Coordinates of C-alpha atoms and ligand atoms in Angstrom, one line a residue:
Chain A
X1 CA -4.5 -13.9 17.8
X2 CA -7.1 -14.0 20.5
X3 CA -6.8 -13.1 24.1
X4 CA -3.5 -11.4 23.8
X5 CA -2.4 -9.1 26.6
X6 CA -3.2 -5.5 25.3
X7 CA -0.3 -4.2 27.1
X8 CA 2.2 -6.3 25.2
X9 CA 0.2 -6.4 21.9
X10 CA -1.7 -3.2 21.8
X11 CA -2.5 -3.1 18.0
X12 CA -4.0 -6.6 17.7
X13 CA -5.4 -7.2 21.2
X14 CA -9.0 -8.3 20.7
X15 CA -8.5 -9.2 17.0
X16 CA -9.9 -12.6 16.3
X17 CA -8.8 -15.2 13.8
X18 CA -12.3 -15.3 12.1
X19 CA -11.4 -12.2 10.1
X20 CA -14.1 -10.1 11.5
X21 CA -13.3 -6.4 12.7
X22 CA -13.0 -5.6 16.4
X23 CA -16.4 -3.9 16.9
X24 CA -17.0 -0.7 18.6
X25 CA -18.2 -2.1 21.8
X26 CA -15.3 -4.5 22.1
X27 CA -12.9 -1.8 21.3
X28 CA -14.5 0.4 24.0
X29 CA -14.1 -2.4 26.5
X30 CA -10.5 -2.7 25.7
X31 CA -10.0 1.0 26.5
X32 CA -10.8 2.3 23.1
X33 CA -11.4 6.1 22.7
X34 CA -10.0 6.6 26.1
X35 CA -6.8 7.8 24.6
X36 CA -8.7 10.4 22.6
X37 CA -10.7 11.5 25.7
X38 CA -7.4 11.8 27.7
X39 CA -5.8 13.9 24.9
X40 CA -8.7 16.3 24.3
X41 CA -9.7 16.7 27.9
X42 CA -6.4 16.5 29.9
X43 CA -3.7 17.5 27.5
X44 CA -2.9 20.3 25.2
X45 CA -1.9 19.8 21.6
X46 CA 1.7 20.5 22.4
X47 CA 1.7 17.9 25.2
X48 CA 0.2 15.2 22.8
X49 CA 2.9 16.1 20.4
X50 CA 5.7 15.9 23.1
X51 CA 4.4 12.4 24.3
X52 CA 4.7 11.0 20.7
X53 CA 8.0 12.5 20.4
X54 CA 9.1 11.0 23.6
X55 CA 7.8 7.6 22.6
X56 CA 10.3 7.2 19.7
X57 CA 7.4 6.3 17.4
X58 CA 8.9 6.1 13.9
X59 CA 6.8 6.2 10.8
X60 CA 5.6 2.7 9.7
X61 CA 5.2 3.7 6.0
X62 CA 8.7 2.5 5.3
X63 CA 11.2 5.3 5.9
X64 CA 10.9 5.3 9.7
X65 CA 10.8 9.0 10.0
X66 CA 10.2 10.0 13.7
X67 CA 6.5 10.7 13.9
X68 CA 6.5 13.5 16.7
X69 CA 9.3 15.4 14.9
X70 CA 7.4 15.3 11.6
X71 CA 4.3 16.8 13.3
X72 CA 6.6 19.5 14.9
X73 CA 7.2 21.0 11.5
X74 CA 3.7 22.1 11.1
X75 CA 3.4 25.8 11.8
X76 CA 1.3 26.3 14.9
X77 CA 0.3 29.4 16.9
X78 CA -1.6 32.5 16.2
X79 CA 0.1 33.5 13.0
X80 CA 0.0 30.1 11.4
X81 CA -2.5 29.1 8.7
X82 CA -5.9 28.1 10.2
X83 CA -6.6 25.2 7.9
X84 CA -4.3 22.2 8.4
X85 CA -4.9 18.5 7.4
X86 CA -4.0 15.2 8.5
X87 CA -3.9 12.5 5.8
X88 CA -3.6 8.8 6.4
X89 CA -1.7 6.8 3.8
X90 CA -3.7 3.6 3.3
X91 CA -2.6 3.1 -0.3
X92 CA -0.4 0.0 0.5
X93 CA 0.5 -1.1 -2.9
X94 CA 4.0 -2.1 -2.2
X95 CA 4.2 -5.6 -3.5
X96 CA 4.6 -8.1 -0.7
X97 CA 2.9 -5.9 1.9
X98 CA -0.3 -6.6 3.6
X99 CA 0.1 -5.2 7.2
X100 CA -2.0 -2.1 6.8
X101 CA -4.9 -4.1 5.3
X102 CA -4.6 -6.3 8.4
X103 CA -5.0 -3.3 10.7
X104 CA -7.7 -1.6 8.6
X105 CA -9.9 -4.7 8.4
X106 CA -9.1 -5.8 11.9
X107 CA -9.7 -2.7 13.9
X108 CA -10.9 0.4 11.9
X109 CA -11.9 2.2 15.1
X110 CA -8.2 2.2 16.3
X111 CA -7.3 4.0 13.2
X112 CA -10.2 6.6 13.7
X113 CA -9.1 7.2 17.3
X114 CA -5.4 7.6 16.2
X115 CA -6.6 10.2 13.5
X116 CA -8.7 12.1 16.1
X117 CA -5.7 12.4 18.6
X118 CA -3.1 13.3 15.8
X119 CA -5.4 15.8 14.3
X120 CA -5.9 17.5 17.7
X121 CA -2.1 17.7 18.0
X122 CA -1.7 19.4 14.8
X123 CA -4.9 21.4 14.8
X124 CA -6.6 19.7 11.8
X125 CA -10.3 19.8 11.8
X126 CA -10.6 17.6 8.6
X127 CA -8.6 14.4 7.9
X128 CA -8.6 11.9 5.1
X129 CA -8.0 8.3 4.6
X130 CA -6.4 7.6 1.2
X131 CA -7.3 4.0 0.5
X132 CA -6.2 1.9 -2.4
X133 CA -8.8 0.8 -4.9
X134 CA -8.5 -3.0 -4.2
X135 CA -9.2 -2.9 -0.4
X136 CA -13.0 -3.2 -0.8
X137 CA -13.6 -4.8 2.5
X138 CA -11.6 -2.3 4.4
X139 CA -13.6 0.5 2.7
X140 CA -16.8 -0.9 4.0
X141 CA -15.4 -1.2 7.5
X142 CA -13.9 2.2 7.5
X143 CA -17.2 3.7 6.4
X144 CA -19.0 1.9 9.1
X145 CA -16.5 2.9 11.7
X146 CA -16.7 6.6 10.8
X147 CA -20.5 6.5 11.0
X148 CA -20.3 4.6 14.4
X149 CA -17.9 7.1 15.8
X150 CA -20.1 9.9 14.7
X151 CA -23.1 8.6 16.4
X152 CA -21.1 8.1 19.6
X153 CA -19.8 11.7 19.4
X154 CA -16.2 10.6 18.9
X155 CA -16.3 12.5 15.6
X156 CA -18.2 15.7 14.8
X157 CA -18.7 18.9 16.6
X158 CA -17.2 19.5 20.2
X159 CA -15.9 16.0 20.9
X160 CA -16.1 14.9 24.5
X161 CA -17.1 18.6 25.2
X162 CA -13.6 19.7 24.5
X163 CA -14.4 22.3 21.9
X164 CA -12.5 20.4 19.3
X165 CA -14.4 19.5 16.0
X166 CA -13.2 16.8 13.8
X167 CA -14.4 15.1 10.6
X168 CA -12.8 12.0 8.9
X169 CA -13.3 11.5 5.2
X170 CA -12.6 8.3 3.1
X171 CA -11.2 8.6 -0.3
X172 CA -10.9 5.4 -2.4
X173 CA -8.4 5.7 -5.1
X174 CA -8.5 3.9 -8.5
X175 CA -5.2 2.0 -8.6
X176 CA -1.6 3.4 -9.1
X177 CA 1.3 2.6 -7.0
X178 CA 2.8 6.0 -7.1
X179 CA -0.2 7.4 -5.3
X180 CA 1.4 5.9 -2.1
X181 CA 4.2 8.5 -2.3
X182 CA 3.1 11.2 -0.1
X183 CA 3.2 14.1 -2.5
X184 CA 1.6 12.1 -5.2
X185 CA -1.0 11.1 -2.8
X186 CA -1.8 14.7 -2.0
X187 CA -2.1 15.6 -5.8
X188 CA -4.2 12.6 -6.3
X189 CA -6.5 13.7 -3.4
X190 CA -6.9 17.1 -5.1
X191 CA -8.4 15.2 -8.0
X192 CA -5.4 15.6 -10.3
X193 CA -3.1 13.0 -11.9
X194 CA -1.2 11.6 -9.0
X195 CA 2.3 12.8 -9.8
X196 CA 4.7 13.7 -7.0
X197 CA 5.7 17.2 -6.2
X198 CA 9.2 18.7 -5.9
X199 CA 10.4 18.9 -2.3
X200 CA 10.9 21.3 -0.5
X201 CA 8.5 22.7 0.4
X202 CA 7.5 19.7 2.4
X203 CA 3.8 18.8 3.0
X204 CA 4.0 19.9 6.6
X205 CA 4.4 23.4 5.4
X206 CA 2.7 23.3 1.9
X207 CA 0.5 20.2 1.4
X208 CA -3.0 19.5 0.6
X209 CA -4.5 22.5 -1.3
X210 CA -1.4 24.4 -0.3
X211 CA -2.2 24.0 3.5
X212 CA 0.2 22.5 6.1
X213 CA -0.5 18.7 5.9
X214 CA 0.8 15.6 7.8
X215 CA 0.8 12.4 6.0
X216 CA 1.2 9.2 8.1
X217 CA 0.9 5.5 7.4
X218 CA -2.0 3.4 8.9
X219 CA 0.2 1.6 11.4
X220 CA 1.8 4.7 12.6
X221 CA -1.7 6.2 13.4
X222 CA -2.9 2.8 15.0
X223 CA -0.1 3.3 17.6
X224 CA -1.0 6.8 18.7
X225 CA -4.0 6.0 21.0
X226 CA -1.9 3.5 22.9
X227 CA 1.0 5.9 23.4
X228 CA -1.5 8.5 24.8
X229 CA -3.2 6.0 27.0
X230 CA -0.3 4.2 28.4
X231 CA 2.5 6.7 28.1
X232 CA 5.7 7.2 26.1
X233 CA 7.7 5.2 28.8
X234 CA 5.5 2.1 28.4
X235 CA 5.7 2.3 24.6
X236 CA 9.5 2.3 24.7
X237 CA 9.6 -0.6 27.1
X238 CA 7.5 -2.9 24.9
X239 CA 10.0 -2.7 22.2
X240 CA 13.3 -4.7 21.9
X241 CA 15.1 -1.8 20.3
X242 CA 15.5 1.9 20.5
X243 CA 12.5 2.5 18.2
X244 CA 9.5 2.4 20.3
X245 CA 6.6 -0.1 20.3
X246 CA 5.5 -3.1 18.4
X247 CA 5.6 -3.8 14.7
X248 CA 3.2 -5.7 12.4
X249 CA 5.7 -8.2 10.7
X250 CA 4.5 -10.6 8.2
X251 CA 5.9 -13.3 5.9
X252 CA 5.0 -14.8 2.5
X253 CA 6.6 -17.4 0.2
X254 CA 7.3 -21.0 0.8
X255 CA 7.3 -21.0 4.7
X256 CA 5.1 -23.2 6.9
X257 CA 2.9 -20.4 8.2
X258 CA 2.6 -17.3 6.1
X259 CA 0.8 -14.6 7.9
X260 CA 1.2 -11.3 9.8
X261 CA 2.0 -10.9 13.6
X262 CA 2.3 -8.0 15.9
X263 CA 5.7 -8.4 17.9
X264 CA 8.1 -6.1 19.7
X265 CA 9.9 -3.8 17.4
X266 CA 13.5 -5.3 16.9
X267 CA 12.4 -8.9 16.8
X268 CA 15.3 -10.7 15.1
X269 CA 14.8 -11.9 11.5
X270 CA 15.5 -15.5 12.6
X271 CA 12.6 -15.5 15.1
X272 CA 10.3 -14.2 12.5
X273 CA 11.2 -16.8 10.0
X274 CA 11.8 -19.9 12.2
X275 CA 9.2 -19.4 14.9
X276 CA 6.5 -17.3 13.6
X277 CA 6.5 -18.2 10.0
X278 CA 7.3 -21.8 11.1
X279 CA 10.4 -22.2 8.9
X280 CA 10.8 -23.1 5.3
X281 CA 8.4 -25.7 3.9
X282 CA 9.8 -29.3 3.4
X283 CA 12.1 -29.7 0.6
X284 CA 12.8 -25.9 0.4
X285 CA 15.8 -24.0 1.6
X286 CA 16.2 -20.4 2.2
X287 CA 17.8 -18.4 -0.6
X288 CA 17.1 -14.8 0.4
X289 CA 14.5 -12.6 2.0
X290 CA 13.2 -9.1 1.0
X291 CA 12.4 -7.7 4.4
X292 CA 10.1 -5.0 3.7
X293 CA 8.5 -5.1 0.2
X294 CA 9.7 -5.2 -3.4
X295 CA 11.8 -2.0 -2.9
X296 CA 14.2 -3.5 -0.3
X297 CA 17.5 -5.4 -0.8
X298 CA 17.7 -9.1 -0.3
X299 CA 19.0 -10.4 3.1
X300 CA 20.7 -13.7 3.4
X301 CA 21.0 -16.6 5.9
X302 CA 24.0 -14.7 7.5
X303 CA 21.8 -11.9 8.3
X304 CA 19.3 -13.8 10.2
X305 CA 20.4 -12.4 13.6
X306 CA 19.5 -9.0 12.6
X307 CA 17.0 -7.3 14.9
X308 CA 14.2 -6.0 12.6
X309 CA 14.2 -2.3 13.3
X310 CA 14.9 0.9 11.4
X311 CA 18.6 1.3 12.4
X312 CA 19.7 -2.3 12.4
X313 CA 18.5 -3.6 9.0
X314 CA 20.5 -1.0 7.1
X315 CA 23.6 -2.4 8.8
X316 CA 22.7 -5.7 7.1
X317 CA 22.5 -3.9 3.8
X318 CA 18.8 -3.4 3.5
X319 CA 15.9 -1.5 4.8
X320 CA 13.1 -2.4 7.2
X321 CA 10.5 -1.0 4.8
X322 CA 7.1 -2.4 5.5
X323 CA 8.4 -5.4 7.7
X324 CA 6.4 -8.0 5.6
X325 CA 9.1 -10.5 4.4
X326 CA 9.0 -12.1 1.1
X327 CA 10.9 -15.3 1.6
X328 CA 12.6 -16.7 -1.6
X329 CA 13.3 -20.4 -1.6
X330 CA 16.3 -22.1 -3.4
X331 CA 13.9 -23.4 -6.1
X332 CA 12.9 -19.8 -7.2
X333 CA 14.9 -18.0 -9.8
X334 CA 16.3 -14.7 -8.6
X335 CA 16.5 -13.3 -12.0
X336 CA 12.9 -14.1 -12.7
X337 CA 11.9 -12.6 -9.4
X338 CA 13.8 -9.4 -10.0
X339 CA 12.3 -9.2 -13.6
X340 CA 8.8 -9.6 -12.1
X341 CA 9.6 -6.7 -9.6
X342 CA 11.2 -4.5 -12.3
X343 CA 8.1 -5.0 -14.7
X344 CA 6.0 -3.7 -11.8
X345 CA 8.1 -0.5 -11.2
X346 CA 8.4 0.1 -14.9
X347 CA 4.6 0.0 -15.2
X348 CA 4.0 2.2 -12.2
X349 CA 6.5 4.9 -12.9
X350 CA 4.7 8.2 -13.2
X351 CA 6.9 9.3 -16.1
X352 CA 8.1 12.7 -14.7
X353 CA 11.8 11.9 -14.5
X354 CA 13.8 10.5 -17.4
X355 CA 15.9 7.9 -15.4
X356 CA 12.8 6.4 -14.1
X357 CA 10.6 6.7 -17.1
X358 CA 13.2 5.4 -19.6
X359 CA 15.6 3.6 -17.3
X360 CA 13.2 1.1 -15.8
X361 CA 11.7 -0.2 -19.0
X362 CA 15.3 -0.5 -20.3
X363 CA 16.5 -2.6 -17.5
X364 CA 13.3 -4.7 -17.7
X365 CA 14.1 -5.5 -21.3
X366 CA 17.7 -6.4 -20.4
X367 CA 16.4 -8.6 -17.5
X368 CA 13.9 -10.3 -19.7
X369 CA 16.5 -11.1 -22.3
X370 CA 18.8 -12.6 -19.6
X371 CA 15.9 -14.5 -17.8
X372 CA 14.9 -16.0 -21.3
X373 CA 18.3 -17.1 -22.2
X374 CA 19.2 -14.5 -24.8
X375 CA 21.6 -12.5 -22.6
X376 CA 25.3 -11.9 -23.0
X377 CA 28.0 -10.9 -20.5
X378 CA 27.8 -7.2 -21.4
X379 CA 24.2 -7.1 -20.2
X380 CA 25.4 -7.7 -16.7
X381 CA 27.7 -4.7 -17.2
X382 CA 24.9 -2.5 -18.4
X383 CA 22.7 -3.5 -15.4
X384 CA 25.5 -2.7 -13.0
X385 CA 26.1 0.7 -14.7
X386 CA 22.5 1.7 -14.2
X387 CA 22.5 1.2 -10.5
X388 CA 23.9 4.6 -9.7
X389 CA 22.0 6.3 -12.5
X390 CA 18.7 5.6 -10.8
X391 CA 19.9 6.2 -7.3
X392 CA 18.8 8.9 -4.8
X393 CA 19.1 12.5 -5.8
X394 CA 18.5 11.7 -9.5
X395 CA 14.8 11.6 -9.3
X396 CA 11.9 13.6 -7.8
X397 CA 10.7 10.7 -5.7
X398 CA 12.0 7.3 -4.4
X399 CA 10.3 5.1 -6.7
X400 CA 13.2 4.6 -9.0
X401 CA 15.8 4.4 -6.2
X402 CA 13.6 1.8 -4.5
X403 CA 13.1 -0.1 -7.8
X404 CA 16.9 -0.8 -8.1
X405 CA 17.4 -1.9 -4.6
X406 CA 16.4 -5.5 -5.2
X407 CA 18.4 -5.5 -8.6
X408 CA 21.5 -4.1 -7.0
X409 CA 21.5 -6.8 -4.2
X410 CA 20.5 -9.7 -6.6
X411 CA 23.5 -8.8 -8.8
X412 CA 25.8 -8.9 -5.8
X413 CA 24.3 -12.0 -4.0
X414 CA 23.1 -14.0 -7.1
X415 CA 25.8 -13.2 -9.6
X416 CA 26.3 -16.9 -10.3
X417 CA 22.6 -17.2 -11.2
X418 CA 22.9 -14.3 -13.7
X419 CA 25.9 -15.9 -15.3
X420 CA 24.4 -19.3 -15.4
X421 CA 21.5 -18.0 -17.4
X422 CA 23.9 -16.4 -19.9
X423 CA 26.2 -19.4 -20.2
X424 CA 23.5 -22.1 -20.4
X425 CA 21.2 -19.9 -22.7
X426 CA 18.2 -20.7 -20.6
X427 CA 16.9 -20.3 -17.1
X428 CA 18.4 -23.0 -15.0
X429 CA 15.5 -23.1 -12.7
X430 CA 13.0 -24.3 -15.3
Chain B
X1 CA -25.6 10.3 -22.0
X2 CA -25.6 10.6 -18.2
X3 CA -28.9 9.8 -16.6
X4 CA -30.5 12.4 -14.3
X5 CA -29.8 10.4 -11.3
X6 CA -26.1 10.2 -12.3
X7 CA -26.1 14.0 -12.8
X8 CA -27.5 14.4 -9.4
X9 CA -24.9 12.2 -7.8
X10 CA -22.1 14.0 -9.5
X11 CA -23.3 17.3 -8.5
X12 CA -23.6 16.0 -5.0
X13 CA -20.0 14.9 -5.0
X14 CA -18.8 18.3 -6.5
X15 CA -20.6 20.0 -3.5
X16 CA -19.1 17.6 -1.0
X17 CA -15.6 18.0 -2.4
X18 CA -15.8 21.8 -2.7
X19 CA -14.1 22.2 -5.9
X20 CA -15.0 20.5 -9.2
X21 CA -11.8 18.7 -10.0
X22 CA -11.5 17.2 -6.4
X23 CA -14.5 15.1 -7.2
X24 CA -13.0 13.8 -10.5
X25 CA -12.3 10.1 -9.3
X26 CA -15.6 9.9 -7.7
X27 CA -17.4 11.2 -10.7
X28 CA -15.6 8.8 -13.1
X29 CA -16.5 6.0 -10.9
X30 CA -20.1 7.0 -11.1
X31 CA -20.0 7.0 -14.8
X32 CA -18.5 3.6 -14.7
X33 CA -21.0 2.0 -12.3
X34 CA -23.5 1.0 -14.9
X35 CA -21.5 1.4 -18.2
X36 CA -18.3 -0.2 -16.7
X37 CA -16.2 2.3 -18.7
X38 CA -16.0 5.9 -19.5
X39 CA -17.0 6.9 -23.2
X40 CA -16.0 10.2 -24.6
X41 CA -19.5 11.6 -24.6
X42 CA -19.8 11.1 -20.9
X43 CA -16.4 12.3 -20.1
X44 CA -17.3 15.5 -21.8
X45 CA -20.5 15.8 -19.7
X46 CA -18.7 15.2 -16.6
X47 CA -16.0 17.7 -17.2
X48 CA -18.7 20.3 -17.8
X49 CA -20.3 19.4 -14.4
X50 CA -16.9 19.6 -12.7
X51 CA -16.1 22.9 -14.6
X52 CA -12.7 21.6 -16.0
X53 CA -11.6 20.9 -19.6
X54 CA -12.1 17.5 -21.1
X55 CA -8.3 17.2 -21.4
X56 CA -7.9 17.9 -17.6
X57 CA -10.4 15.1 -16.8
X58 CA -9.0 12.7 -19.4
X59 CA -5.5 13.2 -17.9
X60 CA -7.0 11.8 -14.6
X61 CA -9.0 9.1 -16.3
X62 CA -6.1 7.7 -18.3
X63 CA -3.8 7.8 -15.3
X64 CA -5.6 5.2 -13.2
X65 CA -5.5 1.5 -13.7
X66 CA -9.2 1.0 -12.8
X67 CA -10.9 3.9 -14.8
X68 CA -11.4 2.4 -18.2
X69 CA -11.5 4.4 -21.3
X70 CA -12.3 1.3 -23.4
X71 CA -15.3 -1.1 -23.0
X72 CA -14.7 -4.0 -20.5
X73 CA -16.7 -7.1 -19.9
X74 CA -19.4 -7.5 -17.2
X75 CA -16.9 -9.3 -14.9
X76 CA -13.4 -8.2 -14.2
X77 CA -11.0 -11.0 -13.6
X78 CA -7.8 -9.5 -11.9
X79 CA -4.9 -11.8 -11.4
X80 CA -2.3 -10.6 -9.0
X81 CA 1.0 -10.3 -10.7
X82 CA 2.9 -9.3 -7.7
X83 CA 6.2 -11.1 -6.7
X84 CA 4.8 -13.0 -3.7
X85 CA 2.2 -14.5 -6.1
X86 CA 4.7 -15.1 -8.8
X87 CA 6.9 -17.1 -6.5
X88 CA 4.0 -19.4 -6.0
X89 CA 3.3 -19.8 -9.8
X90 CA 0.6 -17.2 -9.7
X91 CA 1.4 -16.4 -13.4
X92 CA 0.4 -19.9 -14.4
X93 CA -3.2 -19.2 -13.6
X94 CA -3.4 -17.3 -16.8
X95 CA -3.3 -20.6 -18.6
X96 CA -6.2 -21.8 -16.7
X97 CA -8.2 -18.7 -17.6
X98 CA -7.2 -19.0 -21.3
X99 CA -8.3 -22.6 -21.4
X100 CA -11.6 -21.8 -19.7
X101 CA -12.5 -18.6 -21.4
X102 CA -10.3 -18.3 -24.4
X103 CA -8.9 -14.9 -23.3
X104 CA -5.4 -13.8 -22.5
X105 CA -4.4 -10.7 -20.5
X106 CA -6.0 -7.5 -21.7
X107 CA -8.7 -9.4 -23.6
X108 CA -12.5 -9.7 -23.3
X109 CA -14.6 -12.7 -24.1
X110 CA -16.8 -12.3 -27.4
X111 CA -20.0 -12.4 -25.4
X112 CA -18.7 -9.4 -23.2
X113 CA -19.0 -11.4 -20.0
X114 CA -15.3 -11.4 -18.9
X115 CA -12.3 -9.1 -19.1
X116 CA -9.0 -10.4 -18.0
X117 CA -6.4 -8.0 -16.4
X118 CA -3.4 -8.1 -14.2
X119 CA -3.5 -6.3 -10.8
X120 CA -0.5 -5.3 -8.6
X121 CA -0.1 -7.2 -5.4
X122 CA -3.5 -7.1 -3.6
X123 CA -2.2 -7.7 0.0
X124 CA -3.0 -11.4 0.0
X125 CA 0.6 -12.4 0.0
X126 CA 0.1 -14.9 2.8
X127 CA -2.6 -16.6 0.7
X128 CA -0.7 -16.4 -2.6
X129 CA -1.4 -17.0 -5.4
X130 CA -4.5 -14.6 -5.4
X131 CA -7.0 -12.9 -7.6
X132 CA -10.1 -10.6 -7.5
X133 CA -13.2 -11.1 -9.6
X134 CA -15.1 -7.9 -9.3
X135 CA -15.1 -7.1 -5.6
X136 CA -14.5 -10.6 -4.4
X137 CA -11.1 -11.9 -3.5
X138 CA -9.8 -15.4 -3.8
X139 CA -6.5 -16.8 -2.4
X140 CA -4.7 -20.0 -2.2
X141 CA -5.5 -20.6 -5.8
X142 CA -5.1 -23.7 -7.9
X143 CA -6.3 -24.3 -11.4
X144 CA -9.2 -26.2 -10.0
X145 CA -10.1 -23.3 -7.6
X146 CA -10.0 -20.9 -10.4
X147 CA -12.4 -22.9 -12.5
X148 CA -14.8 -23.2 -9.4
X149 CA -14.6 -19.4 -8.9
X150 CA -15.4 -18.6 -12.5
X151 CA -18.6 -20.7 -12.5
X152 CA -20.1 -18.3 -10.1
X153 CA -20.0 -15.6 -12.6
X154 CA -21.3 -17.4 -15.7
Ligands
LIG501 C1 6.8 5.1 -4.6 C2 6.5 5.3 -3.2 C3 5.3 4.5 -2.8 C4 5.0 4.6 -1.3 N1 3.8 3.9 -1.0 C5 3.4 4.1 0.3 C6 2.2 3.4 0.8 O1 1.5 2.7 0.1 N2 2.0 3.6 2.1 C7 2.7 4.4 3.0 O2 2.3 4.4 4.1 N3 3.8 4.9 2.6 C8 4.2 4.8 1.3 N4 5.3 5.5 0.9 C9 5.9 6.4 1.9 C10 5.3 7.8 1.9 O3 5.8 8.6 0.9 C11 5.4 8.5 3.3 O4 6.7 8.5 3.6 C12 4.7 7.7 4.4 O5 3.3 7.6 4.1 C13 4.9 8.5 5.6 O6 4.2 7.9 6.7 P1 5.0 7.7 8.1 O7 5.8 8.8 8.4 O8 3.9 7.4 9.0 O9 5.7 6.4 7.8 C14 5.7 5.3 -0.5 C15 6.9 6.1 -1.0 C16 7.2 6.0 -2.3 C17 8.4 6.7 -2.8
LIG502 S1 11.1 8.6 -9.7 FE1 9.6 7.8 -11.3 S2 7.8 7.7 -10.2 FE2 9.1 9.1 -8.9 S3 8.6 11.2 -9.8 FE3 10.2 10.4 -11.0 S4 9.3 9.4 -12.8 FE4 7.7 9.7 -11.2

């Protein structure tokens, strides 16, 4: 990814294939921290917020919530609480996702600049990066970037002489998927067991230590400096859809070139698979794709012309999620894959809600039976019955509803595979 | 017993974090740095430094996958059990580790050198199958590469 046009590939311009981070000097040469300078010296917080709203930037954490709108829920003005926080979600534990790692290791200063600008917009003098335990290299690079930014006056007191003070703090977690859910993340950041909170109140009103807090994903933050520097209009133009900007897409599985790439938002699935991922490996055919992590429904060959953006993917029965594809080939057992995924979610449930705490292990047990050839036809009925029982609205957070998305679509698309396990009393893929 | 320098470090974390409990994860990590796990005695000492009950602190300690309340070996072998690795037969690597070290998931070698645990997807999906040994990451694994990697820690 070297020598890319920064206007077309803002997030990855300057990144090299050698795995090293874009250093501060190089980042500055590419226009780094000019967005922050422009925001702090030439724009008011409300103007920054408006620009982000106008850009149609949608949250890259998976749900696609419009970022400017999210910020606008933070109480501002004289009567609002003085203390507010910005928290960057760098927990990235969604199985199959590796896009935030790519950005954190590839260009940590871009993240810091995004945090300074966003904090200015919501009036936060302290922000946090909540980083997952396993991202050791990213932790080192973020620490280094924070200290470099300090020595250049991009962080600290009176940044650019604007009167705005800001500190960025890094918190490294100790490994639990649920900490990526934004309210669990805040609870964990307070030093308690990372269990979600009931919403409302939403974090923008009552977040970290009860103060107004915005939680945004790493990739969301990385876009902010470019929007401010180049404008909302430019941001919308580089996209191929109504959602603004580019997207870090990626692919894993038996494809010729697994990896991550920055491409215009709305790039069709077929292009991702056939051009960027180089198509299926010799001897392997496409059986299905999970488009955005382990909590998204499968997509099939017939969905390959779907533009990969937040509104189009649901029309094909799934979600954009993280945008990092897990490609399943025809020699991989879909029952085994869903079992693997369900084992993960059952293990990672925080245990607060009964459907999640009890339901996921129950489903895991049934899937294990079926996969190992001990299933019977009633098991499929039980699996199907559970789908609505773990759906949205029955639990405090979206872990359980997310967990059943792959199962639900597998039961629909790969029914024959489930039945074959039961009839043959073994996994036909073994 | 906590060493004086550990106590200093924990106090420093508490100061930095503002409130005692806020520093819980950092404090537990400090305890683990030398011992590799958190024994009852140290848990109690830390809870006093943080100004919380032992139960409050243990609730945090037992919540996280990488805060250990039981002894673990000198080296942690963490094999990714995520779906991207599973599709590329990552689960078969357990057999290699069993053959090399004689331990299965959740077990520690008799000499206390290695503990073998699963880890959720570590973001190396494009280089699956993958694992970590301590802070080092390894991708594109084959049984041969696992054997090679293990040698470095023996
Ligand atoms: C179980 C669960 C895990 C999540 N994990 C992450 C994560 O690792 N990273 C992330 O950015 N968002 C994650 N989210 C979404 C966050 O709750 C939140 O919506 C997101 O961080 C908001 O950022 P955005 O508006 O920039 O997208 C998770 C949600 C759930 C329900
Ligand atoms: S759905 Fe599961 S993970 Fe989410 S709050 Fe309920 S029990 Fe916890």
